[in-house]
Short mmCIF file of C-alpha atoms in Angstrom, two decimals:
data_model
loop_
_atom_site.label_atom_id
_atom_site.label_comp_id
_atom_site.label_asym_id
_atom_site.label_seq_id
_atom_site.Cartn_x
_atom_site.Cartn_y
_atom_site.Cartn_z
CA UNK A 1485 0.00 0.00 0.00
CA UNK A 1486 1.99 2.96 -1.28
CA UNK A 1487 4.91 4.62 0.48
CA UNK A 1488 5.49 7.67 2.62
CA UNK A 1489 7.92 10.31 1.47
CA UNK A 1490 8.90 13.73 2.71
CA UNK A 1491 7.45 15.91 -0.05
CA UNK A 1492 6.73 19.56 -0.73
CA UNK A 1493 3.44 20.55 -2.34
CA UNK A 1494 5.12 20.69 -5.74
CA UNK A 1495 7.03 17.47 -5.16
CA UNK A 1496 3.78 15.77 -4.17
CA UNK A 1497 2.01 17.10 -7.25
CA UNK A 1498 4.85 15.83 -9.46
CA UNK A 1499 4.46 12.32 -8.05
CA UNK A 1500 0.75 12.41 -8.81
CA UNK A 1501 1.44 13.66 -12.34
CA UNK A 1502 3.85 10.81 -12.95
CA UNK A 1503 1.21 8.34 -11.83
CA UNK A 1504 -1.48 10.11 -13.85
CA UNK A 1505 0.81 9.43 -16.82
CA UNK A 1506 0.43 12.88 -18.38
CA UNK A 1507 1.17 13.07 -22.10
CA UNK A 1508 2.08 16.70 -22.73
CA UNK A 1509 3.73 19.13 -20.29
CA UNK A 1510 4.55 22.77 -21.04
CA UNK A 1511 6.79 24.83 -18.81
CA UNK A 1512 8.08 28.36 -18.43
CA UNK A 1513 10.03 29.33 -15.35
CA UNK A 1514 8.66 31.57 -12.62
CA UNK A 1515 8.96 30.98 -8.94
CA UNK A 1516 7.59 29.36 -6.89
CA UNK A 1517 5.65 26.94 -9.15
CA UNK A 1518 8.67 26.11 -11.31
CA UNK A 1519 9.95 23.38 -8.94
CA UNK A 1520 7.23 21.04 -10.20
CA UNK A 1521 8.69 21.36 -13.71
CA UNK A 1522 12.17 20.56 -12.40
CA UNK A 1523 10.81 17.31 -10.96
CA UNK A 1524 8.89 16.46 -14.12
CA UNK A 1525 11.84 17.23 -16.41
CA UNK A 1526 13.96 14.88 -14.31
CA UNK A 1527 11.31 12.16 -14.50
CA UNK A 1528 11.09 12.49 -18.29
CA UNK A 1529 14.91 12.46 -18.61
CA UNK A 1530 15.17 9.37 -16.37
CA UNK A 1531 12.52 7.54 -18.34
CA UNK A 1532 10.10 7.39 -15.39
CA UNK A 1533 7.52 9.38 -17.29
CA UNK A 1534 6.78 9.13 -21.00
CA UNK A 1535 5.65 12.63 -21.85
CA UNK A 1536 6.27 15.36 -24.39
CA UNK A 1537 7.99 18.11 -22.39
CA UNK A 1538 7.78 21.45 -24.19
CA UNK A 1539 9.64 24.48 -22.90
CA UNK A 1540 7.46 27.34 -24.13
CA UNK A 1541 8.51 30.94 -24.76
CA UNK A 1542 6.05 32.30 -22.22
CA UNK A 1543 2.88 31.50 -20.32
CA UNK A 1544 0.56 32.43 -23.18
CA UNK A 1545 2.38 29.88 -25.33
CA UNK A 1546 2.38 27.33 -22.51
CA UNK A 1547 -1.39 27.46 -22.31
CA UNK A 1548 -1.89 27.59 -26.07
CA UNK A 1549 0.18 24.43 -26.52
CA UNK A 1550 -1.74 22.44 -23.93
CA UNK A 1551 -4.99 23.75 -25.44
CA UNK A 1552 -4.12 22.16 -28.77
CA UNK A 1553 -2.66 19.02 -27.22
CA UNK A 1554 -5.75 18.50 -25.07
CA UNK A 1555 -8.01 18.99 -28.09
CA UNK A 1556 -5.99 16.34 -29.89
CA UNK A 1557 -6.59 13.90 -27.05
CA UNK A 1558 -3.59 14.24 -24.73
CA UNK A 1559 -3.71 14.46 -20.95
CA UNK A 1560 -1.99 17.78 -20.41
CA UNK A 1561 -0.31 19.62 -17.60
CA UNK A 1562 1.03 23.14 -17.22
CA UNK A 1563 1.45 25.66 -14.43
CA UNK A 1564 2.52 29.10 -13.36
CA UNK A 1565 2.59 31.68 -10.57
CA UNK A 1566 1.69 35.33 -10.09
CA UNK A 1567 2.14 37.52 -13.17
CA UNK A 1568 2.79 34.36 -15.21
CA UNK A 1569 -0.80 33.35 -14.52
CA UNK A 1570 -2.15 36.71 -15.63
CA UNK A 1571 0.06 36.80 -18.75
CA UNK A 1572 -1.84 33.79 -20.10
CA UNK A 1573 -5.23 35.29 -19.26
CA UNK A 1574 -6.55 35.38 -22.84
CA UNK A 1575 -6.25 31.63 -23.21
CA UNK A 1576 -8.36 30.62 -20.21
CA UNK A 1577 -11.86 31.17 -21.57
CA UNK A 1578 -11.23 29.50 -24.97
CA UNK A 1579 -9.78 26.42 -23.24
CA UNK A 1580 -12.81 26.15 -20.96
CA UNK A 1581 -15.31 26.95 -23.71
CA UNK A 1582 -13.63 24.38 -25.93
CA UNK A 1583 -14.13 21.89 -23.08
CA UNK A 1584 -10.46 20.91 -22.94
CA UNK A 1585 -9.68 19.39 -19.52
CA UNK A 1586 -6.21 20.89 -19.18
CA UNK A 1587 -4.78 20.92 -15.67
CA UNK A 1588 -2.85 23.98 -14.57
CA UNK A 1589 -1.04 24.08 -11.27
CA UNK A 1590 -0.92 27.52 -9.69
CA UNK A 1591 1.49 28.00 -6.82
CA UNK A 1592 0.35 31.44 -5.75
CA UNK A 1593 2.52 34.48 -5.89
CA UNK A 1594 1.56 38.13 -5.36
CA UNK A 1595 0.96 40.21 -8.45
CA UNK A 1596 3.38 43.05 -9.19
CA UNK A 1597 4.32 45.76 -8.39
CA UNK A 1598 6.83 45.57 -6.90
CA UNK A 1599 8.17 42.11 -7.61
CA UNK A 1600 7.19 40.46 -4.35
CA UNK A 1601 8.21 36.81 -4.06
CA UNK A 1602 5.55 36.20 -1.44
CA UNK A 1603 2.15 34.73 -2.06
CA UNK A 1604 -1.46 35.79 -2.15
CA UNK A 1605 -4.36 34.02 -3.82
CA UNK A 1606 -5.14 37.00 -6.05
CA UNK A 1607 -3.30 35.61 -9.08
CA UNK A 1608 -5.53 32.54 -9.32
CA UNK A 1609 -8.69 34.18 -7.99
CA UNK A 1610 -8.46 36.82 -10.74
CA UNK A 1611 -9.17 33.94 -13.16
CA UNK A 1612 -12.21 32.62 -11.30
CA UNK A 1613 -14.72 33.84 -13.91
CA UNK A 1614 -13.06 32.08 -16.86
CA UNK A 1615 -14.98 28.81 -16.58
CA UNK A 1616 -12.34 26.60 -14.96
CA UNK A 1617 -12.68 24.42 -11.89
CA UNK A 1618 -10.63 25.84 -9.03
CA UNK A 1619 -9.61 24.81 -5.56
CA UNK A 1620 -6.81 24.97 -2.98
CA UNK A 1621 -4.79 22.35 -1.14
CA UNK A 1622 -3.80 22.80 2.49
CA UNK A 1623 -0.88 20.36 2.62
CA UNK A 1624 1.47 18.54 0.23
CA UNK A 1625 -0.67 15.45 0.79
CA UNK A 1626 -3.76 17.30 -0.37
CA UNK A 1627 -1.77 18.73 -3.29
CA UNK A 1628 -0.95 15.18 -4.35
CA UNK A 1629 -4.54 14.05 -3.83
CA UNK A 1630 -6.11 17.06 -5.55
CA UNK A 1631 -3.95 16.55 -8.64
CA UNK A 1632 -5.55 13.15 -9.15
CA UNK A 1633 -9.05 14.24 -8.14
CA UNK A 1634 -8.99 17.30 -10.41
CA UNK A 1635 -8.10 15.23 -13.48
CA UNK A 1636 -10.83 12.75 -12.68
CA UNK A 1637 -13.44 15.51 -12.23
CA UNK A 1638 -12.29 17.59 -15.19
CA UNK A 1639 -12.14 14.63 -17.58
CA UNK A 1640 -15.51 13.23 -16.50
CA UNK A 1641 -17.65 13.11 -19.70
CA UNK A 1642 -20.37 15.05 -17.84
CA UNK A 1643 -17.91 17.85 -17.04
CA UNK A 1644 -14.99 18.18 -19.50
CA UNK A 1645 -13.49 21.31 -18.00
CA UNK A 1646 -9.98 22.57 -17.29
CA UNK A 1647 -8.82 22.83 -13.71
CA UNK A 1648 -6.81 25.34 -11.70
CA UNK A 1649 -5.12 23.11 -9.16
CA UNK A 1650 -3.98 25.72 -6.65
CA UNK A 1651 -1.60 25.62 -3.73
CA UNK A 1652 -0.16 28.44 -1.65
CA UNK A 1653 3.27 29.48 -2.87
CA UNK A 1654 6.04 28.58 -0.38
CA UNK A 1655 3.73 27.57 2.51
CA UNK A 1656 2.58 24.49 0.61
CA UNK A 1657 4.74 24.55 -2.52
CA UNK A 1658 8.09 24.53 -0.67
CA UNK A 1659 7.52 23.25 2.87
CA UNK A 1660 7.85 19.46 2.97
CA UNK A 1661 5.55 17.23 4.99
CA UNK A 1662 5.12 13.47 5.19
CA UNK A 1663 3.09 12.52 2.15
CA UNK A 1664 1.65 9.17 1.22
CA UNK A 1665 2.25 8.25 -2.39
CA UNK A 1666 -0.26 5.60 -3.40
CA UNK A 1667 0.39 2.46 -5.41
CA UNK A 1668 0.30 2.94 -9.16
CA UNK A 1669 -2.49 0.37 -9.20
CA UNK A 1670 -4.68 2.53 -6.93
CA UNK A 1671 -4.19 5.50 -9.25
CA UNK A 1672 -5.06 3.33 -12.23
CA UNK A 1673 -8.25 2.19 -10.54
CA UNK A 1674 -9.23 5.76 -9.66
CA UNK A 1675 -8.20 7.62 -12.81
CA UNK A 1676 -9.17 6.04 -16.15
CA UNK A 1677 -7.33 7.15 -19.31
CA UNK A 1678 -8.51 10.44 -20.80
CA UNK A 1679 -11.07 10.00 -23.56
CA UNK A 1680 -11.60 13.18 -25.58
CA UNK A 1681 -15.12 13.51 -26.94
CA UNK A 1682 -14.33 15.37 -30.20
CA UNK A 1683 -10.58 14.95 -30.75
CA UNK A 1684 -8.73 16.69 -33.53
CA UNK A 1685 -8.02 13.83 -35.89
CA UNK A 1686 -7.11 14.12 -39.61
CA UNK A 1687 -9.13 10.97 -40.34
CA UNK A 1688 -12.26 12.57 -38.91
CA UNK A 1689 -11.77 16.32 -39.18
CA UNK A 1690 -13.70 18.75 -37.00
CA UNK A 1691 -13.51 22.50 -36.50
CA UNK A 1692 -12.92 23.78 -32.95
CA UNK A 1693 -13.81 27.30 -31.88
CA UNK A 1694 -15.58 28.61 -35.00
CA UNK A 1695 -16.77 32.18 -35.30
CA UNK A 1696 -20.39 32.49 -34.19
CA UNK A 1697 -23.16 35.06 -34.24
CA UNK A 1698 -24.12 37.02 -31.13
CA UNK A 1699 -27.42 35.14 -30.84
CA UNK A 1700 -25.52 31.85 -30.78
CA UNK A 1701 -23.32 32.97 -27.91
CA UNK A 1702 -25.85 32.87 -25.06
CA UNK A 1703 -26.83 29.26 -25.79
CA UNK A 1704 -23.21 28.14 -25.50
CA UNK A 1705 -22.70 30.20 -22.36
CA UNK A 1706 -25.86 28.82 -20.77
CA UNK A 1707 -24.57 25.33 -21.53
CA UNK A 1708 -21.27 26.21 -19.84
CA UNK A 1709 -23.10 27.55 -16.79
CA UNK A 1710 -25.06 24.34 -16.34
CA UNK A 1711 -21.85 22.27 -16.19
CA UNK A 1712 -21.00 24.01 -12.95
CA UNK A 1713 -24.31 22.84 -11.50
CA UNK A 1714 -23.63 19.31 -12.70
CA UNK A 1715 -20.13 19.54 -11.23
CA UNK A 1716 -21.43 19.76 -7.65
CA UNK A 1717 -22.81 16.18 -7.46
CA UNK A 1718 -19.96 14.87 -9.66
CA UNK A 1719 -17.38 16.28 -7.24
CA UNK A 1720 -19.20 14.66 -4.29
CA UNK A 1721 -19.10 11.36 -6.16
CA UNK A 1722 -15.40 11.62 -7.09
CA UNK A 1723 -14.22 12.73 -3.63
CA UNK A 1724 -16.19 9.87 -2.09
CA UNK A 1725 -14.67 7.43 -4.56
CA UNK A 1726 -11.21 8.78 -3.78
CA UNK A 1727 -11.77 8.10 -0.08
CA UNK A 1728 -12.76 4.52 -0.81
CA UNK A 1729 -9.70 3.78 -2.95
CA UNK A 1730 -7.03 5.79 -1.12
CA UNK A 1731 -8.39 5.76 2.42
CA UNK A 1732 -8.23 9.52 2.80
CA UNK A 1733 -11.71 10.93 3.25
CA UNK A 1734 -12.10 14.58 2.36
CA UNK A 1735 -15.29 16.55 2.68
CA UNK A 1736 -16.07 17.41 -0.94
CA UNK A 1737 -16.44 21.14 -0.40
CA UNK A 1738 -16.53 22.40 3.16
CA UNK A 1739 -14.48 21.04 6.03
CA UNK A 1740 -15.45 21.93 9.59
CA UNK A 1741 -12.98 21.75 12.49
CA UNK A 1742 -14.11 22.17 16.12
CA UNK A 1743 -17.37 23.79 15.08
CA UNK A 1744 -19.84 21.71 17.12
CA UNK A 1745 -20.50 24.31 19.81
CA UNK A 1746 -18.67 27.20 18.16
CA UNK A 1747 -20.03 30.73 18.46
CA UNK A 1748 -17.84 32.02 15.68
CA UNK A 1749 -15.53 30.60 13.03
CA UNK A 1750 -12.73 31.45 10.68
CA UNK A 1751 -13.58 30.85 7.03
CA UNK A 1752 -10.43 30.04 5.11
CA UNK A 1753 -8.95 28.43 2.01
CA UNK A 1754 -5.49 26.93 1.58
CA UNK A 1755 -2.28 26.79 3.61
CA UNK A 1756 -3.05 29.14 6.48
CA UNK A 1757 -5.78 26.79 7.69
CA UNK A 1758 -2.89 24.71 9.03
CA UNK A 1759 -1.78 27.44 11.48
CA UNK A 1760 -5.43 28.27 12.10
CA UNK A 1761 -6.10 24.77 13.47
CA UNK A 1762 -3.34 25.19 16.04
CA UNK A 1763 -4.60 28.64 16.99
CA UNK A 1764 -8.06 27.19 17.51
CA UNK A 1765 -6.67 24.38 19.66
CA UNK A 1766 -4.92 26.90 21.90
CA UNK A 1767 -7.97 29.16 22.04
CA UNK A 1768 -10.19 26.21 22.91
CA UNK A 1769 -7.90 25.46 25.88
CA UNK A 1770 -8.73 28.97 27.08
CA UNK A 1771 -12.43 28.24 26.66
CA UNK A 1772 -12.98 30.30 23.49
CA UNK A 1773 -15.72 28.75 21.39
CA UNK A 1774 -14.08 29.12 17.98
CA UNK A 1775 -13.94 26.80 14.99
CA UNK A 1776 -12.67 26.60 11.44
CA UNK A 1777 -14.53 26.21 8.18
CA UNK A 1778 -12.26 25.46 5.25
CA UNK A 1779 -13.39 25.56 1.63
CA UNK A 1780 -11.80 23.19 -0.89
CA UNK A 1781 -13.41 24.41 -4.10
CA UNK A 1782 -13.88 28.01 -5.18
CA UNK A 1783 -15.31 26.97 -8.59
CA UNK A 1784 -17.85 25.56 -8.53
CA UNK A 1785 -18.69 27.60 -5.43
CA UNK A 1786 -20.73 25.31 -3.16
CA UNK A 1787 -23.41 27.85 -2.23
CA UNK A 1788 -25.66 25.44 -0.35
CA UNK A 1789 -22.87 23.83 1.65
CA UNK A 1790 -21.50 27.23 2.64
CA UNK A 1791 -24.94 28.49 3.64
CA UNK A 1792 -25.71 25.36 5.63
CA UNK A 1793 -22.40 25.47 7.44
CA UNK A 1794 -22.06 29.16 8.20
CA UNK A 1795 -25.66 29.95 9.15
CA UNK A 1796 -25.06 28.05 12.41
CA UNK A 1797 -22.68 30.65 13.80
CA UNK A 1798 -22.97 34.15 15.24
CA UNK A 1799 -19.92 35.58 13.48
CA UNK A 1800 -17.66 34.59 10.61
CA UNK A 1801 -14.20 35.99 9.94
CA UNK A 1802 -13.17 35.47 6.33
CA UNK A 1803 -9.39 35.13 6.01
CA UNK A 1804 -8.84 36.59 2.57
CA UNK A 1805 -5.18 36.23 1.52
CA UNK A 1806 -6.29 38.06 -1.63
CA UNK A 1807 -7.54 41.47 -2.57
CA UNK A 1808 -10.05 43.05 -4.86
CA UNK A 1809 -9.32 46.75 -4.75
CA UNK A 1810 -12.51 48.77 -4.51
CA UNK A 1811 -14.88 45.80 -4.30
CA UNK A 1812 -18.13 45.70 -2.34
CA UNK A 1813 -17.32 45.92 1.40
CA UNK A 1814 -13.77 46.94 0.41
CA UNK A 1815 -12.06 43.71 1.42
CA UNK A 1816 -11.25 40.61 -0.57
CA UNK A 1817 -12.89 38.25 -3.02
CA UNK A 1818 -13.85 35.45 -0.63
CA UNK A 1819 -16.14 37.60 1.50
CA UNK A 1820 -18.11 38.59 -1.61
CA UNK A 1821 -18.93 34.94 -2.26
CA UNK A 1822 -19.51 34.14 1.41
CA UNK A 1823 -21.88 37.04 1.98
CA UNK A 1824 -23.77 36.28 -1.24
CA UNK A 1825 -24.18 32.65 -0.20
CA UNK A 1826 -25.84 33.73 3.05
CA UNK A 1827 -28.11 36.48 1.74
CA UNK A 1828 -31.09 34.14 1.32
CA UNK A 1829 -30.45 32.29 4.55
CA UNK A 1830 -33.05 32.82 7.31
CA UNK A 1831 -30.17 32.87 9.80
CA UNK A 1832 -27.24 35.07 8.95
CA UNK A 1833 -24.00 35.42 10.86
CA UNK A 1834 -22.09 38.69 11.04
CA UNK A 1835 -19.42 38.53 8.35
CA UNK A 1836 -16.18 40.44 8.26
CA UNK A 1837 -13.06 40.28 6.08
CA UNK A 1838 -9.63 39.84 7.59
CA UNK A 1839 -6.95 41.04 5.23
CA UNK A 1840 -4.22 38.72 6.48
CA UNK A 1841 -1.41 36.77 4.89
CA UNK A 1842 -0.99 39.57 2.38
CA UNK A 1843 2.18 39.97 0.32
CA UNK A 1844 3.28 36.52 1.42
CA UNK A 1845 3.47 37.21 5.15
CA UNK A 1846 2.62 34.25 7.34
CA UNK A 1847 -0.44 34.55 9.54
CA UNK A 1848 0.92 34.06 13.04
CA UNK A 1849 -0.82 32.45 16.01
CA UNK A 1850 -0.87 35.90 17.65
CA UNK A 1851 -2.73 37.31 14.67
CA UNK A 1852 -5.30 34.54 14.84
CA UNK A 1853 -5.79 35.32 18.56
CA UNK A 1854 -6.26 38.99 17.68
CA UNK A 1855 -8.83 38.12 15.01
CA UNK A 1856 -10.62 35.76 17.41
CA UNK A 1857 -10.92 38.61 19.90
CA UNK A 1858 -12.57 40.79 17.25
CA UNK A 1859 -14.97 38.00 16.33
CA UNK A 1860 -15.78 37.23 19.98
CA UNK A 1861 -16.66 40.86 20.57
CA UNK A 1862 -18.95 40.89 17.53
CA UNK A 1863 -20.58 37.59 18.49
CA UNK A 1864 -21.36 38.95 21.96
CA UNK A 1865 -22.56 42.39 20.92
CA UNK A 1866 -24.35 41.23 17.77
CA UNK A 1867 -22.84 44.20 15.93
CA UNK A 1868 -20.46 44.22 13.00
CA UNK A 1869 -17.56 46.34 14.23
CA UNK A 1870 -16.02 46.73 10.76
CA UNK A 1871 -16.53 45.22 7.34
CA UNK A 1872 -12.79 44.85 6.78
CA UNK A 1873 -9.85 44.55 9.14
CA UNK A 1874 -6.28 44.93 7.91
CA UNK A 1875 -4.48 42.60 10.25
CA UNK A 1876 -1.29 44.16 11.58
CA UNK A 1877 -2.54 47.68 10.81
CA UNK A 1878 -5.90 48.03 12.54
CA UNK A 1879 -6.16 48.60 16.28
CA UNK B 53 -30.68 24.53 -14.33
CA UNK B 54 -31.30 26.73 -17.38
CA UNK B 55 -33.17 25.05 -20.25
CA UNK B 56 -31.91 25.78 -23.72
CA UNK B 57 -34.69 25.50 -26.31
CA UNK B 58 -34.01 22.99 -29.09
CA UNK B 59 -33.89 25.62 -31.81
CA UNK B 60 -31.20 27.54 -29.96
CA UNK B 61 -29.01 24.55 -29.14
CA UNK B 62 -25.52 24.53 -30.59
CA UNK B 63 -23.17 21.62 -31.17
CA UNK B 64 -21.22 20.53 -28.06
CA UNK B 65 -18.56 23.18 -27.27
CA UNK B 66 -19.36 24.75 -30.67
CA UNK B 67 -17.43 21.98 -32.41
CA UNK B 68 -18.51 21.53 -36.05
CA UNK B 69 -17.72 18.95 -38.74
CA UNK B 70 -14.87 19.88 -41.05
CA UNK B 71 -14.37 20.47 -43.87
CA UNK B 72 -17.78 22.03 -44.24
CA UNK B 73 -19.84 21.13 -47.36
CA UNK B 74 -18.63 23.33 -50.27
CA UNK B 75 -16.36 25.05 -47.77
CA UNK B 76 -19.37 26.82 -46.28
CA UNK B 77 -20.53 26.55 -42.66
CA UNK B 78 -24.31 26.81 -43.01
CA UNK B 79 -24.60 28.16 -39.45
CA UNK B 80 -22.15 30.94 -40.18
CA UNK B 81 -23.24 32.96 -43.20
CA UNK B 82 -21.34 36.22 -42.86
CA UNK B 83 -22.39 38.05 -46.03
CA UNK B 84 -24.89 40.07 -44.02
CA UNK B 85 -22.04 42.01 -42.37
CA UNK B 86 -21.83 43.82 -45.72
CA UNK B 87 -23.11 47.34 -46.33
CA UNK B 88 -21.95 47.56 -49.95
CA UNK B 89 -22.74 44.82 -52.46
CA UNK B 90 -20.08 43.79 -54.97
CA UNK B 91 -21.34 43.71 -58.55
CA UNK B 92 -19.27 42.04 -61.26
CA UNK B 93 -20.08 42.86 -64.88
CA UNK B 94 -19.57 39.65 -66.84
CA UNK B 95 -19.86 41.52 -70.17
CA UNK B 96 -16.70 43.60 -69.61
CA UNK B 97 -14.79 41.09 -67.42
CA UNK B 98 -11.61 39.87 -69.16
CA UNK B 99 -11.22 36.90 -66.76
CA UNK B 100 -7.73 38.04 -65.75
CA UNK B 101 -8.20 36.61 -62.20
CA UNK B 102 -6.76 39.66 -60.41
CA UNK B 103 -9.84 39.76 -58.15
CA UNK B 104 -9.65 36.03 -57.51
CA UNK B 105 -6.06 36.49 -56.29
CA UNK B 106 -6.72 39.31 -53.84
CA UNK B 107 -10.08 38.35 -52.32
CA UNK B 108 -9.35 37.73 -48.61
CA UNK B 109 -12.44 35.56 -48.21
CA UNK B 110 -12.19 33.43 -51.37
CA UNK B 111 -15.48 34.86 -52.61
CA UNK B 112 -14.64 35.12 -56.30
CA UNK B 113 -16.10 32.02 -57.91
CA UNK B 114 -14.83 30.75 -61.25
CA UNK B 115 -17.14 28.66 -63.42
CA UNK B 116 -17.84 27.88 -67.08
CA UNK B 117 -19.96 31.01 -67.25
CA UNK B 118 -17.09 33.22 -66.11
CA UNK B 119 -16.53 34.85 -62.74
CA UNK B 120 -19.07 35.74 -60.06
CA UNK B 121 -19.15 36.86 -56.42
CA UNK B 122 -20.23 34.57 -53.56
CA UNK B 123 -22.53 36.97 -51.77
CA UNK B 124 -23.06 34.58 -48.88
CA UNK B 125 -19.61 35.48 -47.60
CA UNK B 126 -18.50 38.64 -49.44
CA UNK B 127 -18.09 41.51 -46.92
CA UNK B 128 -17.91 44.15 -49.63
CA UNK B 129 -14.39 45.25 -48.76
CA UNK B 130 -13.74 46.43 -52.30
CA UNK B 131 -10.26 45.00 -52.77
CA UNK B 132 -11.37 43.26 -55.97
CA UNK B 133 -12.81 46.50 -57.30
CA UNK B 134 -9.57 48.37 -56.63
CA UNK B 135 -7.44 45.88 -58.57
CA UNK B 136 -9.80 45.22 -61.50
CA UNK B 137 -7.97 46.51 -64.65
CA UNK B 138 -11.12 46.61 -66.79
CA UNK B 139 -13.31 48.41 -64.22
CA UNK B 140 -15.82 45.57 -64.26
CA UNK B 141 -16.42 45.55 -60.50
CA UNK B 142 -18.45 48.11 -58.64
CA UNK B 143 -20.17 48.36 -55.25
CA UNK B 144 -23.76 49.40 -54.61
CA UNK B 145 -25.26 50.13 -51.16
CA UNK B 146 -27.15 47.07 -49.87
CA UNK B 147 -30.16 49.19 -49.08
CA UNK B 148 -30.68 49.77 -52.82
CA UNK B 149 -31.67 46.12 -53.20
CA UNK B 150 -35.04 44.68 -52.28
CA UNK B 151 -33.39 41.81 -50.39
CA UNK B 152 -30.46 43.87 -49.19
CA UNK B 153 -31.31 45.13 -45.73
CA UNK B 154 -30.26 42.09 -43.72
CA UNK B 155 -27.75 44.07 -41.76
CA UNK B 156 -30.38 46.47 -40.53
CA UNK B 157 -32.46 43.61 -39.15
CA UNK B 158 -29.53 41.86 -37.51
CA UNK B 159 -26.58 43.84 -36.26
CA UNK B 160 -24.05 41.24 -37.40
#
């Protein structure tokens, strides 16, 4: 039954990609994501992985190559970070609209300026409206697991969508943890070979991405919108199946930690949930009724699961790790989705944004305690003190 | 889940068979983008093929009866007119024709 190795998030993902037997890989260097390409290049050179490894001249080319390769029937992989992700922006919607289940790993990095090496989720979240599946891993283990799950979901004939397989730069991408690498046979059982539905084939020619009239556009867009509704039950099915084969049971969308009697919770995505768990443990020892709600998928956004989970609490602090300058409430992107999910709920918690983990700073235990204090005060008074807190700046 | 009426349904992901019959995608007739209609005078045409060479949309059709314009796809750009040595090609506003106001009914 598999083996345990000390792996970073990118190292874990590379192992999963080897086992997924990807056919075409396109790379272009930018830190921090680039380490996954170093691993894959080594695997290809050593004959452990039989794949076409293309070093592209930029991210736009990276994505364009996997677009074509995927349309021709290859299982494809690419990745980037920060401004590399945004440089390829034009390609995202055509890949999704063409129903090409490309997988792109994003190891987050802040967007310029200035050239900050640190990480925020803004690079990936800026692409959330382009029709891709999207979700974050908390640990290298989850990065390994998500890589396999995302392919399976994206290549499902009911879905056929590309996937942004995201992990926090540095905190997940470069910090190693014990990671279980499954047997090849388990991966084979879980992930069938990719079967394209309308492959580019000279013996049976088809035209992809033709020009259309404006009145033909809405029908295609409506069809794309419905896939995201179909994706919700498909993801439940796949995550459940993954648990059965690999023995690691994830909640499909929303994980709750110490929420049973919680008055208030942190709502969070990605790496910082790791520190958050420890903060909650320490706070619980002091008798503070705090919990954690972690979201695994941003697209499709699991509206019902979020509403069901969060409506139980008096206050919710959304840890953003992203920004959307000038947005409603003036905080980050996550709170927009969280608040919207709860608007129709008969019971609504107070919701505030915590701008924390910005620019790649870690979120310390002390900062979590500070945020918990703010939430406790709101839960007791029933009043929203502020819509947005800048952690480390606000009193 | 939104229901798409049958008549508005498109092929999966917009993928169409290729090559299209006669090189024409029936769902994508673009001649109605045109505001000026290309008229080729067969009487004065010397069949030199200059227009055939320059047409960016391959709309000059050659047949036993000489040359003609494929109005299903011609955008009326006028390149053919500008190169025609015998002055056999002209352009007339679409609105002058009884069947020529498609563009006004549909913006594209």
